Amino acid sequence: MTTLMASEYTAAPYRPVRFPERRPRVERRADGTLMLSCASAPPDIAQTSFADFIPGWAERRGDTPAFRERDENGAWRSISWSDLWRQVQTVASGLLEMGLGGERPLVLLSGNSIEQAVLLLAAEYVGIPAAPVSPAYSTLSKSFARLKGVLELVPPGAVFVQDAKQLERALALPELAVPVIAVRIGEGAQRAWTDLLAGEMTPARVEAVAAAHAAIREDDTVRVLFTSGSTGTPKGVPLTYSNFKAVAAYYADNLGWLGETQPVFLDWLPWHHGLGGVLNIGRSIQFGATHHIDDGRPLPGLIERTVRNLREVSPTIFTSVPSAWAVLAGELERDPVLARSLFANVEYFGYGGASLPTDVWHRIQRVAVETIGKRIVFSTGLACTETSGMGTYCGWPAPDLGNIGGPVPGSEVKLLPLEGGDGRYEIRMRGANVFAGYIGDHALTAAAFDEEGYFRLGDAVRLANPDDAGEGLLFAGRVVEDFKLTNGTWVRTGAVRLGLLDLCAPLISDAVICGHDHEFLAALAWPNVAACRRLAPELAQLDVAALVEHPVVATALRERLASQKNGGASRTIERLMLMAEPPSIDANEIAEKGYVNQAVTRMRRAHLIEQLYHTEPAAHIACTR
């Protein structure tokens, strides 16, 4: 494979995308606030949730796979659309007979699987709230504090687990003294998944399922997702059928062309988060796709599984988080078979959860042009769990990475000017996609909405073109992550972090910006181990602890810092230290989607920040002062 110059691949055309063009309405208030909404209304659809699409696809695509996943031997196992519809009805009937309903929800403790897909859709079809929970709460935790917090907010009527033996300790909690549905049963009185599927759909059961489905109201809760924020305490986000219908209507408008042929997806994103569990699985159901459940992750030892899957599956759309794209960039550069498979049929790429570093974008586009002669559009938007994963979206090849587009049909955006005079706005949202409030916390709910009913996301944006809101909004970091130096200058953490990642690429994978109550900026960062080891032959076999303190690595980083253009104290990183300990999910330093919580990490690693600002910093800290 040849290596194209930047001038060659950046001049290549993009593979065309088929999103409809949407222009925003703009209202400017006297105080500088901007009100944006889409000039087009969302389409009126008959379906009230994604499960409503299953019968039609069962009829039209009965024998084709709806979901596929690797079995214990590594082979693909599948469930067809006709079998999916049959199992959804059967399982829904069984759940109703277990007495589940609005006051007795279903809690799911395991990760993505075909069985979990059936269970989520069965509950959705008959109005039983389902609460998928991070598997880490039941497996990695010693105290089960977060799991207990979840169960306090959503006391279950029944629980689902994939493997009861793996969750024996969690299942022994008194809060889980309820019926347990298990695919692989362990000790105790679990109800086997096969038994739940074995029930015959008698006329009485068919009638009961139909009656439960007909009784659903749009303000009923369909799914409860949990977001921990900066405190680590789970916040319960109830999403209603009205919320799901808003997302489905948005998809009908934005992705209607997917229904022309059966799309193919491969996805690892967890279903207990909005991106994976509402948007991605909902998209697959709405457009009758074949959805491959990826058993990989963007982590050493697991990314190899994603690579194996992508060598066999050519997705129609591929969406992941920036940390995954950073790892995949290296894999694509050295694996032409992977590149040919990934670029063969993909309409566009998506990312969310954080901003995509420029270096990663360039590396992937270079391989795309070398492979198929075209660049691939990277699309993204801004949303969160509380907005059902829907809000703004950019579906065109914007010249600026981080362009989150404008409000989609049915979503309204309020932009409030932030102090600092740099053109940033706090962004808030309102619409049918936005939740009504947190479970069991009226004070938190009241603080989450402003006086006009707009949800406060806590994010900052700026206009891509101050004279034309139609050119989209640029993500400008988390408002709550910004801080001031001792001279009173605001530090825009998000922009500084991205600049540092680009400056030090590919030697670091992520960074935490430090400087609160100090006179200059510094950073803690995690190494890209493979890239650091390639700096010199003697580094190739070093473990991570030795690697991050090696003089060759420190010198390379020092040279990068010295090459910074003078952006002033609020933009220039003057010291940088690599860390061997990865970010901790259990300590809430990083979300499962890869987003690093800056504030929590700074608090947990305060002793390292003290080392950064020592008057005589250690030799392994890269310094320019």
CSV table of C-alpha atoms in Angstrom, one decimal, residues 217-605:
chain,number,residue,atom,x,y,z
A,217,ARG,CA,-49.8,5.1,26.6
A,218,GLU,CA,-47.2,7.4,25.1
A,219,ASP,CA,-46.2,8.7,28.6
A,220,ASP,CA,-45.5,5.2,29.9
A,221,THR,CA,-41.9,4.3,30.6
A,222,VAL,CA,-40.3,2.0,28.1
A,223,ARG,CA,-36.7,2.0,29.3
A,224,VAL,CA,-34.7,3.2,32.3
A,225,LEU,CA,-31.1,4.1,31.7
A,226,PHE,CA,-28.6,5.2,34.3
A,227,THR,CA,-26.1,8.0,34.1
A,228,SER,CA,-23.6,8.5,37.0
A,229,GLY,CA,-22.2,11.9,36.1
A,230,SER,CA,-19.4,13.2,38.2
A,231,THR,CA,-20.6,11.9,41.5
A,232,GLY,CA,-20.7,8.2,40.8
A,233,THR,CA,-24.2,8.0,42.1
A,234,PRO,CA,-26.6,6.5,39.5
A,235,LYS,CA,-29.2,8.8,38.2
A,236,GLY,CA,-32.3,7.0,36.8
A,237,VAL,CA,-33.4,8.4,33.4
A,238,PRO,CA,-36.9,7.1,32.4
A,239,LEU,CA,-37.5,7.2,28.7
A,240,THR,CA,-41.1,7.0,27.5
A,241,TYR,CA,-42.8,5.7,24.4
A,242,SER,CA,-43.2,9.3,23.4
A,243,ASN,CA,-39.4,9.7,23.6
A,244,PHE,CA,-38.8,6.5,21.5
A,245,LYS,CA,-41.4,7.6,18.9
A,246,ALA,CA,-39.5,11.0,18.6
A,247,VAL,CA,-36.3,9.1,17.8
A,248,ALA,CA,-38.0,6.8,15.3
A,249,ALA,CA,-39.6,9.8,13.6
A,250,TYR,CA,-36.2,11.4,13.4
A,251,TYR,CA,-34.8,8.2,11.8
A,252,ALA,CA,-37.6,8.1,9.3
A,253,ASP,CA,-36.7,11.6,8.2
A,254,ASN,CA,-32.9,11.3,8.3
A,255,LEU,CA,-32.2,7.7,7.4
A,256,GLY,CA,-35.3,6.7,5.4
A,257,TRP,CA,-33.1,5.5,2.5
A,258,LEU,CA,-31.8,2.6,4.7
A,259,GLY,CA,-35.0,0.8,4.1
A,260,GLU,CA,-34.2,0.4,0.4
A,261,THR,CA,-31.9,-2.6,1.0
A,262,GLN,CA,-31.2,-4.6,4.2
A,263,PRO,CA,-28.5,-2.7,6.1
A,264,VAL,CA,-25.7,-4.4,7.9
A,265,PHE,CA,-24.3,-3.2,11.2
A,266,LEU,CA,-21.5,-4.3,13.6
A,267,ASP,CA,-21.7,-2.7,17.0
A,268,TRP,CA,-20.1,-3.1,20.5
A,269,LEU,CA,-21.6,-0.1,22.2
A,270,PRO,CA,-23.4,-1.2,25.4
A,271,TRP,CA,-27.2,-1.3,25.5
A,272,HIS,CA,-27.3,0.3,28.9
A,273,HIS,CA,-26.2,3.6,27.3
A,274,GLY,CA,-28.3,5.7,25.0
A,275,LEU,CA,-26.0,5.5,21.9
A,276,GLY,CA,-25.9,1.8,21.8
A,277,GLY,CA,-29.2,0.9,23.6
A,278,VAL,CA,-31.5,3.4,22.0
A,279,LEU,CA,-30.0,4.8,18.8
A,280,ASN,CA,-28.0,1.8,17.4
A,281,ILE,CA,-30.3,-1.1,18.3
A,282,GLY,CA,-33.3,1.1,17.5
A,283,ARG,CA,-31.9,1.8,14.0
A,284,SER,CA,-31.4,-1.9,13.4
A,285,ILE,CA,-35.0,-2.7,14.3
A,286,GLN,CA,-36.5,0.2,12.4
A,287,PHE,CA,-34.8,-0.6,9.1
A,288,GLY,CA,-34.8,-4.4,9.3
A,289,ALA,CA,-31.1,-4.7,9.5
A,290,THR,CA,-28.7,-7.6,10.2
A,291,HIS,CA,-27.2,-6.4,13.5
A,292,HIS,CA,-23.9,-8.1,14.4
A,293,ILE,CA,-23.1,-7.9,18.1
A,294,ASP,CA,-19.4,-7.1,18.3
A,295,ASP,CA,-17.6,-9.1,21.1
A,296,GLY,CA,-14.6,-6.7,20.9
A,297,ARG,CA,-13.7,-3.5,22.6
A,298,PRO,CA,-11.2,-0.7,21.9
A,299,LEU,CA,-8.8,-2.2,24.5
A,300,PRO,CA,-5.6,-4.4,24.2
A,301,GLY,CA,-6.6,-8.0,23.9
A,302,LEU,CA,-10.1,-7.1,22.8
A,303,ILE,CA,-9.6,-4.9,19.8
A,304,GLU,CA,-8.4,-8.0,18.0
A,305,ARG,CA,-12.0,-9.4,18.1
A,306,THR,CA,-13.4,-6.2,16.5
A,307,VAL,CA,-10.7,-6.4,13.8
A,308,ARG,CA,-11.6,-10.1,13.2
A,309,ASN,CA,-15.3,-9.2,13.0
A,310,LEU,CA,-14.7,-6.2,10.6
A,311,ARG,CA,-12.7,-8.5,8.3
A,312,GLU,CA,-15.9,-10.6,7.9
A,313,VAL,CA,-18.6,-7.9,8.2
A,314,SER,CA,-18.8,-4.9,5.9
A,315,PRO,CA,-21.1,-2.5,7.7
A,316,THR,CA,-23.5,-0.1,6.0
A,317,ILE,CA,-22.7,2.5,8.8
A,318,PHE,CA,-20.0,2.1,11.4
A,319,THR,CA,-20.3,4.1,14.6
A,320,SER,CA,-17.9,4.1,17.6
A,321,VAL,CA,-16.2,6.3,20.2
A,322,PRO,CA,-13.1,8.3,19.4
A,323,SER,CA,-10.9,6.1,21.6
A,324,ALA,CA,-11.9,3.1,19.4
A,325,TRP,CA,-11.3,5.1,16.2
A,326,ALA,CA,-7.8,5.9,17.5
A,327,VAL,CA,-7.0,2.2,17.9
A,328,LEU,CA,-8.6,1.2,14.6
A,329,ALA,CA,-6.6,3.8,12.7
A,330,GLY,CA,-3.4,1.8,13.5
A,331,GLU,CA,-5.1,-1.5,12.6
A,332,LEU,CA,-6.3,-0.1,9.2
A,333,GLU,CA,-2.8,1.2,8.4
A,334,ARG,CA,-1.3,-2.2,8.7
A,335,ASP,CA,-4.1,-4.5,7.5
A,336,PRO,CA,-5.3,-4.0,3.9
A,337,VAL,CA,-7.8,-6.8,4.2
A,338,LEU,CA,-9.5,-5.0,7.1
A,339,ALA,CA,-9.4,-1.7,5.2
A,340,ARG,CA,-11.1,-3.3,2.1
A,341,SER,CA,-13.8,-4.8,4.2
A,342,LEU,CA,-14.5,-1.7,6.3
A,343,PHE,CA,-14.6,0.7,3.4
A,344,ALA,CA,-16.4,-1.6,0.9
A,345,ASN,CA,-20.0,-0.7,1.6
A,346,VAL,CA,-19.9,1.9,4.4
A,347,GLU,CA,-22.1,5.0,3.8
A,348,TYR,CA,-20.5,7.1,6.5
A,349,PHE,CA,-18.8,6.8,9.9
A,350,GLY,CA,-20.2,8.0,13.1
A,351,TYR,CA,-18.6,8.9,16.5
A,352,GLY,CA,-19.9,10.2,19.8
A,353,GLY,CA,-19.0,10.5,23.5
A,354,ALA,CA,-16.0,12.9,22.9
A,355,SER,CA,-14.3,14.8,20.1
A,356,LEU,CA,-12.4,13.0,17.4
A,357,PRO,CA,-8.7,14.0,17.3
A,358,THR,CA,-7.6,15.5,13.9
A,359,ASP,CA,-4.7,13.1,13.6
A,360,VAL,CA,-7.0,10.1,13.8
A,361,TRP,CA,-9.3,11.6,11.1
A,362,HIS,CA,-6.3,12.2,8.8
A,363,ARG,CA,-4.9,8.7,9.3
A,364,ILE,CA,-8.2,7.0,8.5
A,365,GLN,CA,-8.9,9.2,5.5
A,366,ARG,CA,-5.5,8.4,4.1
A,367,VAL,CA,-6.2,4.7,4.2
A,368,ALA,CA,-9.7,5.2,2.8
A,369,VAL,CA,-8.4,7.0,-0.3
A,370,GLU,CA,-5.6,4.5,-0.7
A,371,THR,CA,-8.2,1.7,-0.6
A,372,ILE,CA,-11.3,3.0,-2.4
A,373,GLY,CA,-10.2,6.4,-3.8
A,374,LYS,CA,-12.7,8.3,-1.7
A,375,ARG,CA,-12.9,9.9,1.7
A,376,ILE,CA,-15.6,8.8,4.2
A,377,VAL,CA,-17.8,11.4,6.0
A,378,PHE,CA,-17.5,11.3,9.8
A,379,SER,CA,-20.8,12.4,11.2
A,380,THR,CA,-21.7,13.3,14.8
A,381,GLY,CA,-24.1,15.2,16.9
A,382,LEU,CA,-24.7,16.4,20.4
A,383,ALA,CA,-27.1,14.6,22.7
A,384,CYS,CA,-27.2,12.6,25.9
A,385,THR,CA,-29.1,9.9,27.7
A,386,GLU,CA,-31.7,12.5,28.9
A,387,THR,CA,-32.4,13.5,25.3
A,388,SER,CA,-32.8,9.9,24.2
A,389,GLY,CA,-29.5,10.2,22.3
A,390,MET,CA,-31.1,12.7,19.9
A,391,GLY,CA,-30.6,16.5,19.6
A,392,THR,CA,-28.3,18.0,16.9
A,393,TYR,CA,-26.7,16.3,14.0
A,394,CYS,CA,-24.2,17.0,11.2
A,395,GLY,CA,-24.6,14.9,8.1
A,396,TRP,CA,-22.4,16.7,5.7
A,397,PRO,CA,-18.6,16.7,5.2
A,398,ALA,CA,-17.9,19.7,7.4
A,399,PRO,CA,-14.5,21.3,7.2
A,400,ASP,CA,-14.2,21.3,11.0
A,401,LEU,CA,-14.0,18.2,13.1
A,402,GLY,CA,-16.4,18.5,16.0
A,403,ASN,CA,-19.2,20.1,14.0
A,404,ILE,CA,-22.3,18.8,15.6
A,405,GLY,CA,-24.7,20.3,13.0
A,406,GLY,CA,-28.0,21.9,14.0
A,407,PRO,CA,-31.2,20.8,15.7
A,408,VAL,CA,-32.9,17.8,14.0
A,409,PRO,CA,-36.6,18.0,13.3
A,410,GLY,CA,-38.5,18.0,16.6
A,411,SER,CA,-35.6,19.3,18.7
A,412,GLU,CA,-35.2,22.9,19.9
A,413,VAL,CA,-31.9,24.4,21.0
A,414,LYS,CA,-31.2,27.4,23.2
A,415,LEU,CA,-27.7,29.0,23.2
A,416,LEU,CA,-26.8,31.2,26.1
A,417,PRO,CA,-23.6,33.3,25.7
A,418,LEU,CA,-20.8,32.4,28.1
A,419,GLU,CA,-18.4,34.8,29.7
A,420,GLY,CA,-15.0,35.1,28.2
A,421,GLY,CA,-15.8,36.8,25.0
A,422,ASP,CA,-14.7,33.9,22.9
A,423,GLY,CA,-18.0,33.2,21.1
A,424,ARG,CA,-18.9,30.2,23.2
A,425,TYR,CA,-22.5,29.4,24.3
A,426,GLU,CA,-24.0,27.0,26.8
A,427,ILE,CA,-26.4,24.7,24.9
A,428,ARG,CA,-29.8,23.6,26.2
A,429,MET,CA,-32.5,21.4,24.6
A,430,ARG,CA,-36.2,20.9,24.5
A,431,GLY,CA,-38.5,18.6,22.5
A,432,ALA,CA,-40.4,15.3,22.5
A,433,ASN,CA,-37.1,13.4,22.8
A,434,VAL,CA,-36.2,15.0,26.1
A,435,PHE,CA,-37.0,13.1,29.3
A,436,ALA,CA,-39.4,14.5,32.0
A,437,GLY,CA,-37.2,14.1,35.1
A,438,TYR,CA,-34.9,11.8,37.1
A,439,ILE,CA,-36.4,9.0,39.1
A,440,GLY,CA,-36.8,9.8,42.8
A,441,ASP,CA,-35.0,13.1,42.8
A,442,HIS,CA,-37.1,16.2,42.4
A,443,ALA,CA,-34.3,18.6,43.4
A,444,LEU,CA,-32.0,17.2,40.7
A,445,THR,CA,-34.8,17.4,38.2
A,446,ALA,CA,-35.6,21.0,39.0
A,447,ALA,CA,-32.0,21.9,38.6
A,448,ALA,CA,-31.7,20.1,35.3
A,449,PHE,CA,-34.3,22.3,33.5
A,450,ASP,CA,-34.5,26.1,33.1
A,451,GLU,CA,-37.6,28.2,33.4
A,452,GLU,CA,-38.6,27.6,29.8
A,453,GLY,CA,-38.3,23.8,30.1
A,454,TYR,CA,-35.0,23.4,28.3
A,455,PHE,CA,-32.7,20.7,29.6
A,456,ARG,CA,-29.2,21.9,30.7
A,457,LEU,CA,-26.7,19.5,29.0
A,458,GLY,CA,-23.6,21.1,30.6
A,459,ASP,CA,-21.9,21.4,27.2
A,460,ALA,CA,-20.5,24.4,25.4
A,461,VAL,CA,-20.7,25.1,21.6
A,462,ARG,CA,-19.8,27.9,19.2
A,463,LEU,CA,-21.2,28.7,15.8
A,464,ALA,CA,-19.1,27.3,12.9
A,465,ASN,CA,-19.9,30.6,11.1
A,466,PRO,CA,-21.1,33.4,13.3
A,467,ASP,CA,-23.0,34.8,10.4
A,468,ASP,CA,-24.8,31.6,9.3
A,469,ALA,CA,-26.1,29.1,11.9
A,470,GLY,CA,-26.9,26.8,9.0
A,471,GLU,CA,-23.2,25.8,8.9
A,472,GLY,CA,-23.6,24.1,12.2
A,473,LEU,CA,-22.4,24.2,15.8
A,474,LEU,CA,-18.9,23.3,17.0
A,475,PHE,CA,-18.5,21.3,20.2
A,476,ALA,CA,-16.5,23.5,22.6
A,477,GLY,CA,-16.1,21.2,25.7
A,478,ARG,CA,-17.9,20.6,28.9
A,479,VAL,CA,-18.8,23.8,30.8
A,480,VAL,CA,-18.3,22.1,34.1
A,481,GLU,CA,-14.8,21.1,33.2
A,482,ASP,CA,-13.5,24.6,32.5
A,483,PHE,CA,-11.5,26.4,35.2
A,484,LYS,CA,-9.5,29.5,35.8
A,485,LEU,CA,-5.7,30.0,36.2
A,486,THR,CA,-4.5,32.1,39.1
A,487,ASN,CA,-4.4,35.2,36.8
A,488,GLY,CA,-8.2,34.8,36.3
A,489,THR,CA,-8.0,33.5,32.7
A,490,TRP,CA,-10.5,30.9,31.7
A,491,VAL,CA,-9.1,27.5,30.4
A,492,ARG,CA,-11.3,25.8,27.9
A,493,THR,CA,-10.4,22.2,28.8
A,494,GLY,CA,-12.0,20.5,25.8
A,495,ALA,CA,-10.1,22.6,23.2
A,496,VAL,CA,-6.8,22.4,25.1
A,497,ARG,CA,-7.2,18.6,25.4
A,498,LEU,CA,-7.8,18.1,21.7
A,499,GLY,CA,-4.9,20.4,20.9
A,500,LEU,CA,-2.6,18.4,23.1
A,501,LEU,CA,-3.7,15.1,21.6
A,502,ASP,CA,-3.0,16.4,18.1
A,503,LEU,CA,0.3,17.9,19.2
A,504,CYS,CA,1.6,14.6,20.7
A,505,ALA,CA,0.0,12.2,18.3
A,506,PRO,CA,0.4,9.3,18.2
A,507,LEU,CA,2.3,9.0,21.5
A,508,ILE,CA,-0.6,9.7,23.9
A,509,SER,CA,-4.1,8.2,23.8
A,510,ASP,CA,-5.9,10.7,26.1
A,511,ALA,CA,-5.1,13.4,28.6
A,512,VAL,CA,-6.4,15.3,31.7
A,513,ILE,CA,-5.8,19.0,31.7
A,514,CYS,CA,-4.5,20.5,35.0
A,515,GLY,CA,-4.0,24.1,36.2
A,516,HIS,CA,-6.8,25.0,38.6
A,517,ASP,CA,-5.3,27.5,41.1
A,518,HIS,CA,-1.9,27.4,39.3
A,519,GLU,CA,-0.3,29.9,37.0
A,520,PHE,CA,0.3,27.6,34.1
A,521,LEU,CA,-1.2,24.5,32.4
A,522,ALA,CA,0.1,21.0,32.8
A,523,ALA,CA,-1.4,17.6,31.8
A,524,LEU,CA,-1.5,14.0,32.9
A,525,ALA,CA,-1.7,11.6,30.0
A,526,TRP,CA,-2.0,8.0,29.1
A,527,PRO,CA,0.5,6.5,26.6
A,528,ASN,CA,-0.2,4.9,23.3
A,529,VAL,CA,2.0,2.0,24.3
A,530,ALA,CA,2.6,0.7,20.8
A,531,ALA,CA,3.6,4.1,19.4
A,532,CYS,CA,5.9,4.9,22.4
A,533,ARG,CA,7.6,1.5,22.0
A,534,ARG,CA,8.4,2.3,18.4
A,535,LEU,CA,10.5,5.4,19.4
A,536,ALA,CA,13.6,3.2,20.0
A,537,PRO,CA,14.6,-0.5,19.8
A,538,GLU,CA,15.3,-0.6,23.5
A,539,LEU,CA,11.7,0.3,24.3
A,540,ALA,CA,10.1,-2.6,22.5
A,541,GLN,CA,9.9,-5.0,25.4
A,542,LEU,CA,9.4,-2.6,28.3
A,543,ASP,CA,6.4,-2.9,30.5
A,544,VAL,CA,4.2,0.2,30.7
A,545,ALA,CA,5.5,1.3,34.1
A,546,ALA,CA,9.1,1.5,32.8
A,547,LEU,CA,8.0,2.9,29.5
A,548,VAL,CA,6.3,6.0,30.8
A,549,GLU,CA,9.4,7.0,32.8
A,550,HIS,CA,12.0,6.2,30.1
A,551,PRO,CA,14.2,9.2,29.0
A,552,VAL,CA,13.6,8.6,25.3
A,553,VAL,CA,9.8,9.0,25.8
A,554,ALA,CA,10.2,12.0,28.0
A,555,THR,CA,12.5,13.7,25.4
A,556,ALA,CA,10.1,13.0,22.6
A,557,LEU,CA,7.2,14.6,24.5
A,558,ARG,CA,9.4,17.5,25.6
A,559,GLU,CA,10.1,18.2,21.9
A,560,ARG,CA,6.4,18.2,21.1
A,561,LEU,CA,5.7,20.6,23.9
A,562,ALA,CA,8.5,22.9,22.8
A,563,SER,CA,6.9,23.1,19.3
A,564,GLN,CA,3.7,24.7,20.6
A,565,LYS,CA,2.8,28.0,19.1
A,566,ASN,CA,2.5,30.7,21.7
A,567,GLY,CA,-1.2,30.6,22.6
A,568,GLY,CA,-0.9,32.2,26.0
A,569,ALA,CA,-1.1,30.7,29.4
A,570,SER,CA,-4.6,29.4,28.9
A,571,ARG,CA,-3.7,27.3,25.9
A,572,THR,CA,-0.1,26.2,26.3
A,573,ILE,CA,0.8,23.0,28.1
A,574,GLU,CA,4.1,23.5,29.9
A,575,ARG,CA,4.5,20.1,31.7
A,576,LEU,CA,3.3,16.6,30.8
A,577,MET,CA,3.5,13.4,32.7
A,578,LEU,CA,2.5,9.9,31.5
A,579,MET,CA,0.6,7.5,33.7
A,580,ALA,CA,0.9,3.7,33.8
A,581,GLU,CA,-2.4,3.1,35.6
A,582,PRO,CA,-5.3,3.2,33.1
A,583,PRO,CA,-8.4,5.2,33.8
A,584,SER,CA,-10.7,3.4,36.2
A,585,ILE,CA,-14.3,2.6,35.3
A,586,ASP,CA,-15.1,1.6,38.9
A,587,ALA,CA,-13.8,5.0,40.2
A,588,ASN,CA,-15.8,6.8,37.5
A,589,GLU,CA,-12.7,8.2,35.8
A,590,ILE,CA,-13.9,6.9,32.5
A,591,ALA,CA,-17.2,5.9,31.0
A,592,GLU,CA,-17.6,2.6,29.2
A,593,LYS,CA,-17.9,4.6,26.0
A,594,GLY,CA,-14.4,6.0,26.5
A,595,TYR,CA,-15.1,9.5,27.8
A,596,VAL,CA,-12.6,10.6,30.5
A,597,ASN,CA,-14.2,12.5,33.4
A,598,GLN,CA,-11.7,15.3,33.8
A,599,ALA,CA,-12.8,16.5,37.2
A,600,VAL,CA,-13.0,13.1,38.9
A,601,THR,CA,-9.6,12.0,37.5
A,602,ARG,CA,-8.0,15.2,38.7
A,603,MET,CA,-9.4,14.6,42.2
A,604,ARG,CA,-8.4,10.9,42.3
A,605,ARG,CA,-4.9,11.6,41.0
